[in-house]
Rosetta silent file (secondary structure, phi, psi, omega in degrees, C-alpha in Angstrom):
SEQUENCE: XXXXXXXXXXXXXXXXXXXXXXXXXXXXXXXXXXXXXXXXXXXXXXXXXXXXXXXXXXXXXXXXXXXXXXXXXXXXXXXXXXXXXXXXXXXXXXXXXXXXXXXXXXXXXXXXXXXXXXXXXXXXXX
SCORE:     score description
SCORE:     0.000 S_00000001
   1 L     0.000  -37.788 -178.961    6.793  -28.486  -24.039 S_00000001
   2 H   -69.522  -23.838  177.260    4.933  -30.398  -21.361 S_00000001
   3 H   -65.062  -37.757  177.973    7.772  -29.667  -18.918 S_00000001
   4 H   -68.319  -43.518  179.728    7.063  -25.947  -19.188 S_00000001
   5 H   -65.598  -39.666  178.638    3.338  -26.477  -18.709 S_00000001
   6 H   -62.745  -30.772 -179.938    3.979  -28.789  -15.759 S_00000001
   7 H   -74.087  -18.522  178.473    6.021  -26.088  -14.067 S_00000001
   8 L   -92.104   -5.037  179.339    3.036  -23.702  -14.200 S_00000001
   9 H   -61.246  -45.419  176.947    0.618  -26.134  -12.527 S_00000001
  10 H   -61.522  -34.918  178.060    1.534  -24.986   -8.975 S_00000001
  11 H   -66.490  -42.916  178.932    1.042  -21.356  -10.055 S_00000001
  12 H   -63.272  -41.975  177.630   -2.367  -22.181  -11.528 S_00000001
  13 H   -62.705  -42.483  178.325   -3.378  -24.012   -8.349 S_00000001
  14 H   -61.372  -43.805  179.559   -2.239  -21.040   -6.264 S_00000001
  15 H   -65.257  -41.613  178.774   -4.247  -18.620   -8.424 S_00000001
  16 H   -62.301  -47.366  177.841   -7.374  -20.781   -8.262 S_00000001
  17 H   -64.715  -35.063  179.291   -7.151  -21.025   -4.475 S_00000001
  18 H   -64.190  -29.869  177.547   -6.376  -17.309   -4.290 S_00000001
  19 H   -92.658  -37.639 -175.167   -9.667  -16.511   -6.017 S_00000001
  20 H   -73.793  -42.231 -175.052  -11.871  -19.333   -4.717 S_00000001
  21 H   -62.279  -47.203  177.990  -11.038  -19.124   -1.001 S_00000001
  22 H   -64.307  -39.024  179.165  -12.048  -15.463   -0.430 S_00000001
  23 H   -65.633  -44.185  178.385  -15.245  -15.888   -2.462 S_00000001
  24 H   -62.725  -39.810  178.201  -16.128  -19.082   -0.603 S_00000001
  25 H   -63.159  -43.499  178.945  -15.431  -17.376    2.733 S_00000001
  26 H   -64.289  -39.362  179.054  -17.714  -14.458    1.860 S_00000001
  27 H   -65.970  -43.979  179.940  -20.497  -16.819    0.766 S_00000001
  28 H   -64.031  -44.036  179.281  -20.209  -18.905    3.944 S_00000001
  29 H   -62.911  -40.422  178.941  -20.191  -15.824    6.191 S_00000001
  30 H   -63.403  -36.085 -178.323  -23.241  -14.438    4.375 S_00000001
  31 H   -74.873  -37.462 -173.917  -25.081  -17.733    4.892 S_00000001
  32 H   -98.267   -4.427 -178.822  -24.307  -18.240    8.592 S_00000001
  33 L   -77.240  148.674  178.665  -24.433  -14.632    9.824 S_00000001
  34 L   -67.416  149.208 -176.001  -27.489  -13.506   11.805 S_00000001
  35 L  -106.814   12.524 -179.658  -30.042  -11.483    9.878 S_00000001
  36 L   -73.437  123.767  179.476  -31.446   -9.370   12.711 S_00000001
  37 L  -118.984   45.374 -179.874  -31.333   -5.694   11.772 S_00000001
  38 L   -63.519  152.940 -178.125  -32.902   -4.227   14.899 S_00000001
  39 H   -61.199  -34.483 -179.507  -32.403   -0.502   15.457 S_00000001
  40 H   -67.434  -34.178  179.639  -30.433   -1.085   18.613 S_00000001
  41 H   -71.514  -27.037 -177.607  -27.926   -3.277   16.786 S_00000001
  42 H   -87.787   -6.022 -178.112  -27.336   -0.604   14.147 S_00000001
  43 L   -79.111  162.591 -179.018  -26.598    2.190   16.631 S_00000001
  44 L   -73.150  138.997  177.554  -23.090    3.388   17.466 S_00000001
  45 L   -82.254  123.977 -177.024  -21.356    1.726   20.418 S_00000001
  46 L  -118.736   35.503  177.766  -20.533    4.353   23.050 S_00000001
  47 L    58.312   40.991  177.018  -18.933    2.166   25.774 S_00000001
  48 L    92.598  -15.207  178.124  -22.181    1.606   27.622 S_00000001
  49 L   -82.390  162.532  177.030  -23.405    5.198   27.463 S_00000001
  50 L   -71.267  125.121 -178.449  -26.488    6.253   25.584 S_00000001
  51 L   -68.472  144.097  176.776  -25.384    7.113   22.027 S_00000001
  52 L  -137.827  150.348  179.664  -25.934   10.671   20.827 S_00000001
  53 L    74.402 -167.480 -179.267  -25.331   12.336   17.493 S_00000001
  54 L  -115.705  140.088 -179.400  -24.170   10.591   14.353 S_00000001
  55 L   -80.050  -13.516 -176.667  -20.974    8.568   14.035 S_00000001
  56 L   -99.562   80.420  179.492  -20.578    9.522   10.385 S_00000001
  57 L  -115.695  154.990  177.145  -19.110   13.014   10.547 S_00000001
  58 L   -86.046  133.526  174.149  -16.553   14.700    8.307 S_00000001
  59 L  -141.961  153.947 -175.142  -13.244   15.558    9.924 S_00000001
  60 L   -83.064  122.141  177.062   -9.949   16.811    8.575 S_00000001
  61 L  -104.798  114.536 -174.658   -7.203   14.209    8.401 S_00000001
  62 L  -101.609   -4.511 -178.650   -3.843   15.941    8.075 S_00000001
  63 H   -79.262  -16.063 -172.568   -1.520   12.961    8.344 S_00000001
  64 H   -64.108  -33.271  178.941   -2.174   11.711    4.822 S_00000001
  65 H   -65.370  -42.462  177.759    0.274   14.156    3.217 S_00000001
  66 H   -67.801  -34.306  177.676    3.076   13.002    5.468 S_00000001
  67 H   -65.932  -39.845  178.773    2.086    9.403    4.811 S_00000001
  68 H   -64.360  -45.506  179.077    2.295    9.954    1.050 S_00000001
  69 H   -63.477  -40.028  177.729    5.750   11.538    1.308 S_00000001
  70 H   -61.621  -44.000 -179.299    6.880    8.703    3.589 S_00000001
  71 H   -63.735  -40.353  179.677    5.654    6.085    1.118 S_00000001
  72 H   -60.780  -48.211 -177.727    7.433    7.827   -1.769 S_00000001
  73 H   -76.219  -24.244  174.270   10.771    7.896    0.025 S_00000001
  74 H   -68.630  -40.151  176.354   10.240    4.415    1.435 S_00000001
  75 H   -65.368  -36.035  176.712    9.801    3.112   -2.105 S_00000001
  76 H   -59.901  -46.372  179.163   12.982    4.980   -3.042 S_00000001
  77 H   -64.101  -36.345  178.566   14.911    3.124   -0.350 S_00000001
  78 H   -62.694  -34.603  177.492   13.325   -0.117   -1.511 S_00000001
  79 H   -80.613  -28.204 -178.142   14.757    0.501   -4.992 S_00000001
  80 H   -78.234  -33.099 -177.224   18.147    1.665   -3.729 S_00000001
  81 H   -60.349  -49.382  177.735   18.849   -1.315   -1.451 S_00000001
  82 H   -63.717  -33.391  178.773   19.016   -3.946   -4.242 S_00000001
  83 H   -60.619  -45.538 -178.659   21.115   -1.591   -6.343 S_00000001
  84 H   -65.348  -42.482 -174.888   23.724   -1.311   -3.608 S_00000001
  85 H   -74.995  -29.075 -173.914   23.826   -5.027   -2.886 S_00000001
  86 H  -101.188  -48.993 -168.246   23.935   -6.260   -6.491 S_00000001
  87 H   -87.839  -21.526 -175.127   25.465   -3.673   -8.789 S_00000001
  88 L   -71.075  121.268  175.561   28.177   -2.084   -6.687 S_00000001
  89 L    87.493    8.446 -179.693   31.598   -3.427   -7.616 S_00000001
  90 L   -73.439  -54.106 -179.122   30.589   -5.704  -10.494 S_00000001
  91 L  -149.207  144.335 -174.767   32.390   -3.841  -13.276 S_00000001
  92 H   -61.362  -47.415  179.417   33.916   -0.353  -13.279 S_00000001
  93 H   -65.296  -44.649 -179.304   31.926    0.899  -16.289 S_00000001
  94 H   -63.914  -40.278  178.102   28.737   -0.807  -15.123 S_00000001
  95 H   -64.218  -42.515  179.183   29.161    0.578  -11.606 S_00000001
  96 H   -62.900  -45.141  179.740   29.692    4.101  -12.960 S_00000001
  97 H   -65.581  -38.818  179.600   26.601    3.912  -15.160 S_00000001
  98 H   -70.321  -33.022  175.515   24.465    2.519  -12.345 S_00000001
  99 H   -65.014  -42.583  177.812   25.658    5.290   -9.992 S_00000001
 100 H   -62.288  -41.549  179.401   24.642    7.882  -12.597 S_00000001
 101 H   -63.118  -43.373 -179.813   21.268    6.186  -12.972 S_00000001
 102 H   -69.601  -36.764  176.957   20.619    6.178   -9.232 S_00000001
 103 H   -62.395  -41.636  176.589   21.715    9.814   -8.889 S_00000001
 104 H   -64.122  -39.578  177.748   19.183   10.751  -11.582 S_00000001
 105 H   -61.112  -47.543  179.600   16.522    8.702   -9.784 S_00000001
 106 H   -66.891  -35.449  178.532   17.194   10.462   -6.475 S_00000001
 107 H   -63.991  -42.821  177.373   17.304   13.828   -8.261 S_00000001
 108 H   -62.515  -42.369  177.510   13.839   13.284   -9.746 S_00000001
 109 H   -65.373  -37.641  178.969   12.492   12.367   -6.312 S_00000001
 110 H   -67.016  -38.409  176.164   14.161   15.413   -4.770 S_00000001
 111 H   -63.415  -40.223  175.335   12.601   17.687   -7.399 S_00000001
 112 H   -62.633  -39.257  177.515    9.209   16.184   -6.519 S_00000001
 113 H   -65.186  -43.145  177.701    9.885   16.837   -2.842 S_00000001
 114 H   -64.280  -36.991  177.135   10.828   20.461   -3.561 S_00000001
 115 H   -63.796  -42.444  177.888    7.652   20.850   -5.621 S_00000001
 116 H   -63.423  -38.815  176.628    5.574   19.529   -2.701 S_00000001
 117 H   -65.071  -42.213 -178.462    7.292   22.012   -0.381 S_00000001
 118 H   -65.562  -39.584 -179.895    6.689   24.885   -2.806 S_00000001
 119 H   -75.841   -8.973 -179.924    2.998   24.047   -3.205 S_00000001
 120 L    79.638   21.034 -178.192    2.607   23.895    0.581 S_00000001
 121 L   -69.878  -18.908 -177.316    1.548   20.257    0.577 S_00000001
 122 L  -104.401    8.284  176.882    3.580   19.575    3.716 S_00000001
 123 L   -77.415  137.047 -177.561    2.292   22.472    5.803 S_00000001
 124 L   -70.694  -46.053  179.880    0.382   21.310    8.838 S_00000001
 125 L  -121.080  129.111 -179.151   -2.092   24.216    8.896 S_00000001
 126 L  -101.721    0.000    0.000   -3.005   26.090    5.736 S_00000001
């Protein structure tokens, strides 16, 4: 039993450092950072020009839809690559079943893609 617990000690140390180090870094930065909040320091940097207007404006970002679709299909490729390298050619029945499973997986993603096209989620200008 102690052998199993001993094997988790490096994981526990990693988790402790993973939580302690960022918190300690934030505390240290908070302690050593300057506290001057002058109005000039809080203004927007305009490359040496006198700042005008407000830097916090709303603007339309249209790339996010394409980014979402890219991430979805990128994750699909991430799931397909191990399937090809591990399962292909192991056993005839197993290979056939895994091919059917992957075809269903790709079909579900394709239906989602068609739904996004139908709803107009991929149109640049609405």
